[in-house]
């Protein structure tokens, strides 16, 4: 696409982000340090990629989780929130534990989707080691199969308090 | 005797205010660039103040050291910040009064720049991870290609002035504004801009928002740092971006820079610097939206191009000045 075409497209598109819904009730258990800024490290522990699509949408232009102070980062050492999706498979059990261990405190573990909460429809499958809470201490859960982007954004807003 | 004390006092005042202004402005500059990008992408973005919130949080978090890290994991980030602060103090962004014993010579500035680069590269190597080492090697490769261009392009600017001290170059441009639009100056500034973009890890050389370890340069080096150490690394890099953007915009638009110490002059200089940095950051972020990262092995071609521009500027400066 030519530069002019790109400029025209940007001008025509304008603002895509929806108006911010009212801020959710602040959660009492969240660390105060993370008010206004929470970096998120996403761990796919064995997901079907349904939650990933919704997560992508949550950080995309329409839901724009970044305006509430949440940002996806590339390393658990930079993160405050470990966001787990999917059932925990045998192969991802140890990597998930290590990722949480590599996240500096205070940290929040967020289980997104029914699989991460209670194994969902993969409960009892041969490759499954358990839910996220079987592997690590989970602080916050987002139900749904898959959860709506607005639900993920709301959970992140409960952490950042914005 | 009195004169030299006065010069030292005003040089110290300018250096201190440059450090203070840039420490406050650099995170806001990053916030502005992220916001401009977000707006052009149809998002709202975290706001201009978000980097400051991130910094406050990082400073309050407990740093976590990887197994087998050495003391450099803590010393390296501090050295990077110190080198960036020294750059802030030396570069003539607010005033052109320099310490007689420590002028902001081109070679001093480039050496301090390189010192910060080496500190950062050693931090990347320190944890012994594959990605850290890869980032460091790429960073040094880019630095090795960038420094000659920076040296040569500022050298081209220094030939008509007859001094390699940045303050003298800025002063000469204030005296003779027409020299800004001379071919020498335009070629050199174009080369310097490309070099600055590469040195500060912006698109198209490095993508600061990347999540793909295999494409990382700067991000790969800081992957293993956390908490306070990460905060210093971020501040150090942001200050570098602020100083280098400020230097390019001051060379392009020298007006507002004070040549002697007065309260009114200082106020005008600060306001002018804020305006210049805001315009430069907005322009850089806007251009970045239209760019994709180039392949790593094509970065040398880009840098060779900017080196040629700088070389042409040097050649042209001899032709123009002698005539």
Coordinates of C-alpha atoms in Angstrom, one line a residue:
Chain A
X1 CA 0.0 0.0 0.0
X2 CA 1.3 3.4 -0.9
X3 CA 2.0 5.9 1.9
X4 CA -0.7 8.2 0.7
X5 CA -3.2 5.2 0.7
X6 CA -2.1 4.4 4.2
X7 CA -2.6 8.0 5.3
X8 CA -6.0 8.0 3.7
X9 CA -6.9 4.7 5.4
X10 CA -5.8 6.1 8.8
X11 CA -7.9 9.2 8.2
X12 CA -11.0 7.3 7.1
X13 CA -10.8 4.8 10.0
X14 CA -10.3 7.3 12.8
X15 CA -10.9 5.9 16.3
X16 CA -11.9 2.3 16.5
X17 CA -11.7 1.9 20.3
X18 CA -15.1 1.6 22.0
X19 CA -16.0 4.0 24.8
X20 CA -14.5 2.8 28.1
X21 CA -17.1 1.0 30.2
X22 CA -17.4 2.1 33.8
X23 CA -14.4 0.9 36.0
X24 CA -15.1 -2.4 37.8
X25 CA -15.2 -2.5 41.6
X26 CA -11.5 -2.6 42.8
X27 CA -10.5 -6.0 44.3
X28 CA -9.2 -5.9 47.8
X29 CA -6.5 -8.6 47.4
X30 CA -4.6 -6.9 44.5
X31 CA -1.1 -5.4 45.2
X32 CA -1.2 -1.6 45.5
X33 CA 2.1 -1.4 43.5
X34 CA 0.3 -2.5 40.4
X35 CA -2.2 0.4 40.4
X36 CA -2.1 2.1 37.0
X37 CA 0.5 -0.2 35.5
X38 CA 0.5 -4.0 35.0
X39 CA 2.6 -5.7 32.5
X40 CA 1.2 -9.0 31.3
X41 CA 3.0 -12.2 30.4
X42 CA 0.8 -14.7 28.6
X43 CA 1.4 -18.4 29.0
X44 CA -0.4 -20.8 26.8
X45 CA -0.4 -24.0 28.9
X46 CA -2.2 -26.1 26.4
X47 CA -5.0 -24.0 25.0
X48 CA -7.1 -24.7 21.9
X49 CA -6.2 -21.1 20.8
X50 CA -9.8 -19.9 21.3
X51 CA -8.8 -17.9 24.3
X52 CA -5.8 -16.5 22.4
X53 CA -8.0 -15.1 19.7
X54 CA -10.1 -13.3 22.4
X55 CA -6.9 -12.2 24.2
X56 CA -5.7 -10.7 20.9
X57 CA -8.9 -8.9 20.6
X58 CA -8.7 -7.6 24.2
X59 CA -5.4 -5.9 23.3
X60 CA -6.5 -4.9 19.8
X61 CA -8.0 -1.6 18.7
X62 CA -11.6 -2.2 19.7
X63 CA -11.2 -3.2 23.4
X64 CA -7.7 -1.6 23.8
X65 CA -6.7 -2.9 27.2
X66 CA -3.5 -0.7 27.0
X67 CA -5.5 2.4 27.9
X68 CA -6.1 0.9 31.4
X69 CA -2.4 0.5 32.0
X70 CA -2.0 -3.2 31.0
X71 CA 0.6 -4.1 28.4
X72 CA 1.7 -7.5 27.0
X73 CA 5.5 -8.0 27.5
X74 CA 7.9 -10.5 26.2
X75 CA 9.5 -11.8 29.4
X76 CA 8.2 -12.9 32.7
X77 CA 10.9 -10.9 34.4
X78 CA 9.2 -7.7 33.1
X79 CA 5.7 -8.9 34.0
X80 CA 3.4 -8.3 37.0
X81 CA 0.6 -10.5 35.8
X82 CA 1.0 -14.1 34.5
X83 CA -2.0 -14.8 32.3
X84 CA -2.6 -18.5 31.9
X85 CA -4.9 -19.9 29.2
X86 CA -5.8 -23.6 28.5
X87 CA -5.6 -26.8 30.5
X88 CA -2.1 -27.4 31.9
X89 CA -0.6 -30.3 29.9
X90 CA 2.1 -32.5 31.2
X91 CA 4.7 -30.8 29.0
X92 CA 3.7 -27.3 30.1
X93 CA 3.4 -28.0 33.8
X94 CA 7.1 -27.3 34.6
X95 CA 7.5 -24.4 32.2
X96 CA 4.3 -22.8 33.7
X97 CA 5.7 -23.1 37.3
X98 CA 9.1 -21.7 36.2
X99 CA 7.4 -18.8 34.4
X100 CA 5.6 -17.9 37.6
X101 CA 8.7 -18.3 39.6
X102 CA 10.6 -16.0 37.2
X103 CA 8.0 -13.2 37.8
X104 CA 9.2 -10.7 40.4
X105 CA 6.8 -10.1 43.4
X106 CA 4.3 -8.7 43.9
X107 CA 2.7 -10.8 41.1
X108 CA -0.8 -11.8 40.1
X109 CA -1.7 -15.1 38.3
X110 CA -4.8 -14.7 36.1
X111 CA -6.5 -17.9 34.8
X112 CA -8.4 -17.1 31.7
X113 CA -11.1 -19.4 30.3
X114 CA -12.9 -22.5 31.6
X115 CA -9.9 -24.8 30.7
X116 CA -7.5 -22.9 32.9
X117 CA -10.1 -22.8 35.7
X118 CA -11.3 -26.4 35.8
X119 CA -10.0 -28.1 32.7
X120 CA -13.3 -27.4 30.9
X121 CA -14.1 -29.9 28.1
X122 CA -10.6 -31.4 28.3
X123 CA -11.1 -32.7 31.8
X124 CA -9.8 -36.2 32.1
X125 CA -8.0 -36.2 28.8
X126 CA -4.7 -38.3 28.7
X127 CA -2.4 -35.3 28.1
X128 CA -3.8 -33.1 30.9
X129 CA -2.0 -32.6 34.2
X130 CA -4.8 -30.4 35.6
X131 CA -6.1 -26.9 35.8
X132 CA -4.0 -23.8 36.4
X133 CA -4.7 -23.8 40.1
X134 CA -3.4 -27.4 40.4
X135 CA 0.0 -26.1 39.2
X136 CA 0.3 -22.6 40.6
X137 CA -1.5 -20.2 43.0
X138 CA -4.2 -18.5 41.0
X139 CA -5.3 -15.1 42.2
X140 CA -8.0 -14.2 39.7
X141 CA -10.2 -16.2 37.3
X142 CA -12.1 -15.2 34.1
X143 CA -14.9 -17.8 33.2
X144 CA -16.0 -18.5 29.7
X145 CA -15.3 -20.8 26.8
X146 CA -13.8 -18.7 25.4
X147 CA -14.3 -15.6 27.6
X148 CA -15.3 -12.4 25.9
X149 CA -12.6 -9.8 25.4
X150 CA -14.5 -7.4 27.6
X151 CA -14.4 -10.0 30.5
X152 CA -10.6 -10.2 30.1
X153 CA -10.3 -6.5 30.0
X154 CA -12.4 -6.2 33.1
X155 CA -10.2 -8.6 35.0
X156 CA -7.1 -6.6 34.0
X157 CA -8.8 -3.4 35.1
X158 CA -9.4 -5.0 38.5
X159 CA -5.6 -5.4 38.8
X160 CA -4.7 -1.9 37.5
X161 CA -7.7 -0.2 39.2
X162 CA -8.3 2.1 36.2
Chain B
X1 CA 40.0 34.3 37.1
X2 CA 36.5 35.7 37.9
X3 CA 35.5 35.2 34.2
X4 CA 36.4 31.5 34.3
X5 CA 34.4 31.0 37.6
X6 CA 31.4 32.7 35.9
X7 CA 31.7 30.4 32.9
X8 CA 31.9 27.3 35.1
X9 CA 28.9 28.4 37.1
X10 CA 26.7 29.0 34.0
X11 CA 28.0 25.8 32.4
X12 CA 27.0 23.9 35.6
X13 CA 23.6 25.6 35.6
X14 CA 22.9 24.6 32.0
X15 CA 24.2 21.1 32.6
X16 CA 22.0 20.6 35.7
X17 CA 18.9 22.0 34.0
X18 CA 19.5 19.8 30.9
X19 CA 19.7 16.7 33.1
X20 CA 16.6 17.7 35.1
X21 CA 14.5 18.6 32.0
X22 CA 15.5 15.4 30.2
X23 CA 14.9 13.2 33.1
X24 CA 11.3 14.6 33.4
X25 CA 10.7 14.7 29.6
X26 CA 12.2 11.4 28.3
X27 CA 9.5 9.1 29.8
X28 CA 6.8 11.6 28.6
X29 CA 8.5 11.5 25.1
X30 CA 8.1 7.7 25.0
X31 CA 4.5 8.1 26.2
X32 CA 3.9 10.6 23.5
X33 CA 5.3 8.3 20.8
X34 CA 3.2 5.4 22.0
X35 CA 0.1 7.6 22.1
X36 CA 0.7 8.9 18.6
X37 CA 1.1 5.4 17.4
X38 CA -2.0 4.2 19.2
X39 CA -4.1 7.1 17.8
X40 CA -3.0 6.3 14.3
X41 CA -3.9 2.7 14.8
X42 CA -7.4 3.6 16.0
X43 CA -6.6 2.9 19.7
X44 CA -6.7 5.2 22.6
X45 CA -3.4 4.2 24.2
X46 CA -2.1 4.3 27.7
X47 CA -1.6 8.0 27.7
X48 CA 1.5 10.2 27.9
X49 CA 2.0 9.5 31.6
X50 CA 2.0 5.7 31.3
X51 CA 5.9 5.3 31.1
X52 CA 6.1 7.3 34.4
X53 CA 3.6 4.9 36.0
X54 CA 5.5 1.9 34.7
X55 CA 8.8 3.3 36.1
X56 CA 7.3 4.0 39.5
X57 CA 6.1 0.4 39.7
X58 CA 9.3 -1.1 38.5
X59 CA 11.3 0.9 41.1
X60 CA 9.0 -0.5 43.8
X61 CA 9.2 -4.1 42.7
X62 CA 11.8 -6.6 44.1
X63 CA 14.4 -7.3 41.4
X64 CA 14.7 -11.0 40.6
X65 CA 18.2 -12.2 39.5
X66 CA 18.6 -15.1 37.2
X67 CA 20.8 -18.0 38.4
X68 CA 24.4 -17.4 37.8
X69 CA 24.2 -13.6 37.2
X70 CA 27.2 -11.6 38.3
X71 CA 27.4 -8.2 40.0
X72 CA 27.2 -6.7 36.5
X73 CA 23.5 -7.3 36.4
X74 CA 23.2 -4.5 38.9
X75 CA 26.2 -2.3 37.9
X76 CA 25.5 -2.4 34.2
X77 CA 22.1 -0.6 34.3
X78 CA 23.6 2.0 36.7
X79 CA 26.5 2.6 34.3
X80 CA 24.0 3.0 31.4
X81 CA 22.0 5.6 33.3
X82 CA 25.2 7.4 34.3
X83 CA 26.4 7.5 30.7
X84 CA 23.0 8.8 29.6
X85 CA 23.0 11.5 32.3
X86 CA 26.5 12.6 31.3
X87 CA 25.2 12.9 27.7
X88 CA 22.3 15.0 28.9
X89 CA 24.7 17.3 30.8
X90 CA 27.2 17.7 27.9
X91 CA 25.0 18.1 24.8
X92 CA 24.1 21.7 24.1
X93 CA 20.3 21.4 24.3
X94 CA 19.5 24.4 26.4
X95 CA 22.7 26.5 26.4
X96 CA 26.0 26.6 24.6
X97 CA 28.1 27.5 27.6
X98 CA 30.6 24.7 28.2
X99 CA 33.1 23.9 31.0
X100 CA 36.5 25.1 29.7
X101 CA 38.1 21.9 31.0
X102 CA 35.4 19.5 29.7
X103 CA 34.0 20.7 26.4
X104 CA 31.2 18.7 24.7
X105 CA 33.6 17.6 22.0
X106 CA 32.2 15.3 19.3
X107 CA 34.6 12.5 20.3
X108 CA 33.8 12.8 24.0
X109 CA 30.1 12.5 23.2
X110 CA 30.5 9.5 20.9
X111 CA 32.7 7.8 23.5
X112 CA 30.1 8.3 26.2
X113 CA 27.5 7.0 23.8
X114 CA 29.6 3.9 23.2
X115 CA 30.3 3.4 26.9
X116 CA 26.5 3.1 27.5
X117 CA 26.2 0.7 24.5
X118 CA 28.9 -1.6 25.9
X119 CA 27.4 -1.5 29.4
X120 CA 24.0 -2.6 27.9
X121 CA 25.6 -5.3 25.7
X122 CA 27.4 -6.8 28.8
X123 CA 24.1 -6.8 30.7
X124 CA 22.7 -8.9 27.8
X125 CA 25.6 -11.3 28.0
X126 CA 25.7 -11.6 31.7
X127 CA 22.8 -14.0 32.2
X128 CA 24.2 -16.4 29.7
X129 CA 21.0 -16.9 27.9
X130 CA 20.8 -17.5 24.2
X131 CA 18.6 -14.5 23.4
X132 CA 20.6 -12.1 25.6
X133 CA 23.9 -13.0 23.8
X134 CA 22.2 -12.8 20.4
X135 CA 20.8 -9.3 21.3
X136 CA 24.2 -8.1 22.5
X137 CA 26.0 -9.3 19.3
X138 CA 23.4 -7.6 17.1
X139 CA 23.6 -4.4 19.2
X140 CA 27.4 -4.3 18.9
X141 CA 27.1 -4.9 15.1
X142 CA 24.7 -2.0 14.8
X143 CA 26.8 0.2 17.1
X144 CA 29.9 -0.5 15.0
X145 CA 28.0 0.6 11.9
X146 CA 26.4 3.7 13.6
X147 CA 29.3 5.3 15.4
X148 CA 31.4 6.0 12.2
X149 CA 28.3 7.7 10.7
X150 CA 27.7 9.8 13.8
X151 CA 31.4 10.8 13.9
X152 CA 31.5 11.6 10.2
X153 CA 28.2 13.5 10.0
X154 CA 29.0 15.7 12.9
X155 CA 32.6 16.1 11.5
X156 CA 31.0 17.4 8.3
X157 CA 29.1 20.0 10.4
X158 CA 32.2 20.9 12.3
X159 CA 34.4 21.7 9.2
X160 CA 32.7 25.1 8.3
X161 CA 32.8 26.0 12.0
X162 CA 36.4 24.9 12.6
X163 CA 35.7 23.2 15.9
X164 CA 34.4 19.7 16.8
X165 CA 32.8 21.1 20.0
X166 CA 29.0 20.7 19.6
X167 CA 28.3 24.0 21.4
X168 CA 30.4 25.9 18.9
X169 CA 28.6 24.2 16.0
X170 CA 25.2 25.2 17.5
X171 CA 26.4 28.8 18.2
X172 CA 27.6 29.1 14.5
X173 CA 24.2 28.0 13.4
X174 CA 22.5 30.6 15.6
X175 CA 24.8 33.3 14.1
X176 CA 24.2 32.2 10.5
X177 CA 20.8 30.5 10.2
X178 CA 21.3 30.2 6.4
X179 CA 24.0 27.5 7.1
X180 CA 21.3 25.1 8.3
X181 CA 19.9 24.8 4.8
X182 CA 23.3 24.4 3.1
X183 CA 23.8 21.0 1.3
X184 CA 26.5 20.0 3.8
X185 CA 24.2 20.5 6.7
X186 CA 21.2 18.8 5.1
X187 CA 23.2 15.7 4.0
X188 CA 24.9 15.5 7.4
X189 CA 21.6 15.8 9.3
X190 CA 19.9 13.2 7.1
X191 CA 22.8 10.8 7.8
X192 CA 22.7 11.7 11.5
X193 CA 18.9 11.0 11.7
X194 CA 19.3 7.5 10.2
X195 CA 22.2 6.8 12.7
X196 CA 20.1 8.1 15.6
X197 CA 17.1 5.9 14.7
X198 CA 19.4 2.9 14.5
X199 CA 21.3 3.8 17.7
X200 CA 18.1 4.2 19.8
X201 CA 16.6 1.0 18.5
X202 CA 13.5 2.4 16.6
X203 CA 11.9 1.1 13.4
X204 CA 13.1 0.1 10.8
X205 CA 16.2 -1.2 12.6
X206 CA 14.7 -2.6 15.8
X207 CA 11.0 -2.9 16.9
X208 CA 10.6 -1.7 20.5
X209 CA 7.3 -3.4 20.9
X210 CA 8.3 -6.8 19.5
X211 CA 7.5 -10.1 21.2
X212 CA 9.4 -12.3 18.8
X213 CA 12.7 -13.1 20.5
X214 CA 14.3 -13.9 17.1
X215 CA 13.8 -10.4 15.8
X216 CA 14.8 -8.6 19.0
X217 CA 17.9 -6.4 19.4
X218 CA 17.4 -4.0 22.4
X219 CA 14.6 -6.1 24.0
X220 CA 16.7 -9.3 23.9
X221 CA 19.4 -7.7 26.0
X222 CA 17.0 -6.7 28.8
X223 CA 14.9 -9.9 28.8
X224 CA 16.6 -11.1 32.0
X225 CA 16.4 -7.9 33.9
X226 CA 13.6 -7.1 36.3
X227 CA 12.5 -4.5 38.9
X228 CA 14.9 -1.7 39.6
X229 CA 17.5 -3.0 37.2
X230 CA 15.0 -3.0 34.4
X231 CA 13.9 0.5 35.4
X232 CA 17.5 1.8 35.1
X233 CA 17.9 0.2 31.7
X234 CA 14.6 1.7 30.5
X235 CA 15.5 5.2 31.8
X236 CA 19.0 4.9 30.3
X237 CA 17.6 4.1 26.9
X238 CA 14.9 6.7 27.0
X239 CA 17.4 9.4 28.0
X240 CA 19.6 8.4 25.1
X241 CA 16.6 8.8 22.8
X242 CA 15.7 12.1 24.3
X243 CA 19.3 13.5 24.0
X244 CA 19.9 12.2 20.5
X245 CA 16.5 13.5 19.2
X246 CA 17.2 16.7 21.0
X247 CA 20.6 17.0 19.3
X248 CA 19.2 16.4 15.8
X249 CA 16.4 18.9 16.3
X250 CA 18.7 21.4 17.9
X251 CA 21.1 21.2 14.9
X252 CA 18.2 21.4 12.5
X253 CA 16.4 24.2 14.4
X254 CA 18.9 25.9 16.6
X255 CA 16.6 28.8 17.7
X256 CA 15.8 29.0 21.4
X257 CA 19.2 27.7 22.6
X258 CA 20.7 30.2 25.0
X259 CA 24.2 31.5 24.5
X260 CA 24.6 33.0 28.0
X261 CA 22.9 32.4 31.3
X262 CA 19.7 34.6 31.9
X263 CA 16.4 33.6 33.5
X264 CA 14.4 34.6 30.5
X265 CA 16.8 32.9 28.1
X266 CA 16.6 29.7 30.2
X267 CA 12.8 29.8 30.1
X268 CA 12.7 30.3 26.4
X269 CA 15.3 27.5 25.9
X270 CA 13.3 25.0 28.0
X271 CA 10.1 25.8 26.1
X272 CA 11.9 25.6 22.8
X273 CA 13.4 22.2 23.7
X274 CA 10.0 20.8 24.8
X275 CA 8.4 22.0 21.5
X276 CA 11.3 20.6 19.4
X277 CA 11.3 17.2 21.2
X278 CA 7.5 17.0 20.9
X279 CA 7.5 17.7 17.2
X280 CA 10.5 15.3 16.6
X281 CA 8.8 12.5 18.6
X282 CA 5.5 12.9 16.9
X283 CA 7.2 12.9 13.5
X284 CA 9.2 9.8 14.4
X285 CA 6.2 7.9 15.7
X286 CA 4.1 8.9 12.6
X287 CA 6.8 7.6 10.2
X288 CA 7.2 4.4 12.2
X289 CA 3.5 3.5 11.7
X290 CA 4.2 3.3 7.9
X291 CA 7.4 1.2 8.4
X292 CA 8.2 -2.4 9.0
X293 CA 11.4 -3.7 10.5
X294 CA 14.0 -4.5 7.9
X295 CA 15.8 -7.9 7.9
X296 CA 18.8 -7.8 10.2
X297 CA 21.1 -8.5 7.3
X298 CA 19.8 -5.5 5.4
X299 CA 20.6 -3.1 8.3
X300 CA 24.2 -2.8 7.1
X301 CA 22.9 -1.6 3.7
X302 CA 20.8 1.1 5.4
X303 CA 23.8 2.1 7.6
X304 CA 26.1 2.1 4.5
X305 CA 23.6 4.4 2.9
X306 CA 23.7 6.8 5.8
X307 CA 27.5 6.6 5.9
X308 CA 27.7 7.5 2.2
X309 CA 25.5 10.5 2.9
X310 CA 27.8 11.6 5.8
X311 CA 30.8 11.1 3.5
X312 CA 29.2 13.2 0.8
X313 CA 28.6 15.9 3.4
X314 CA 32.2 15.9 4.4
X315 CA 33.3 16.1 0.7
X316 CA 30.8 18.8 0.0
X317 CA 31.9 20.8 3.1
X318 CA 35.4 21.1 1.6
X319 CA 34.1 22.1 -1.8
X320 CA 31.6 24.7 -0.4
X321 CA 33.9 26.2 2.3
X322 CA 36.9 26.6 0.0
X323 CA 34.9 28.3 -2.7

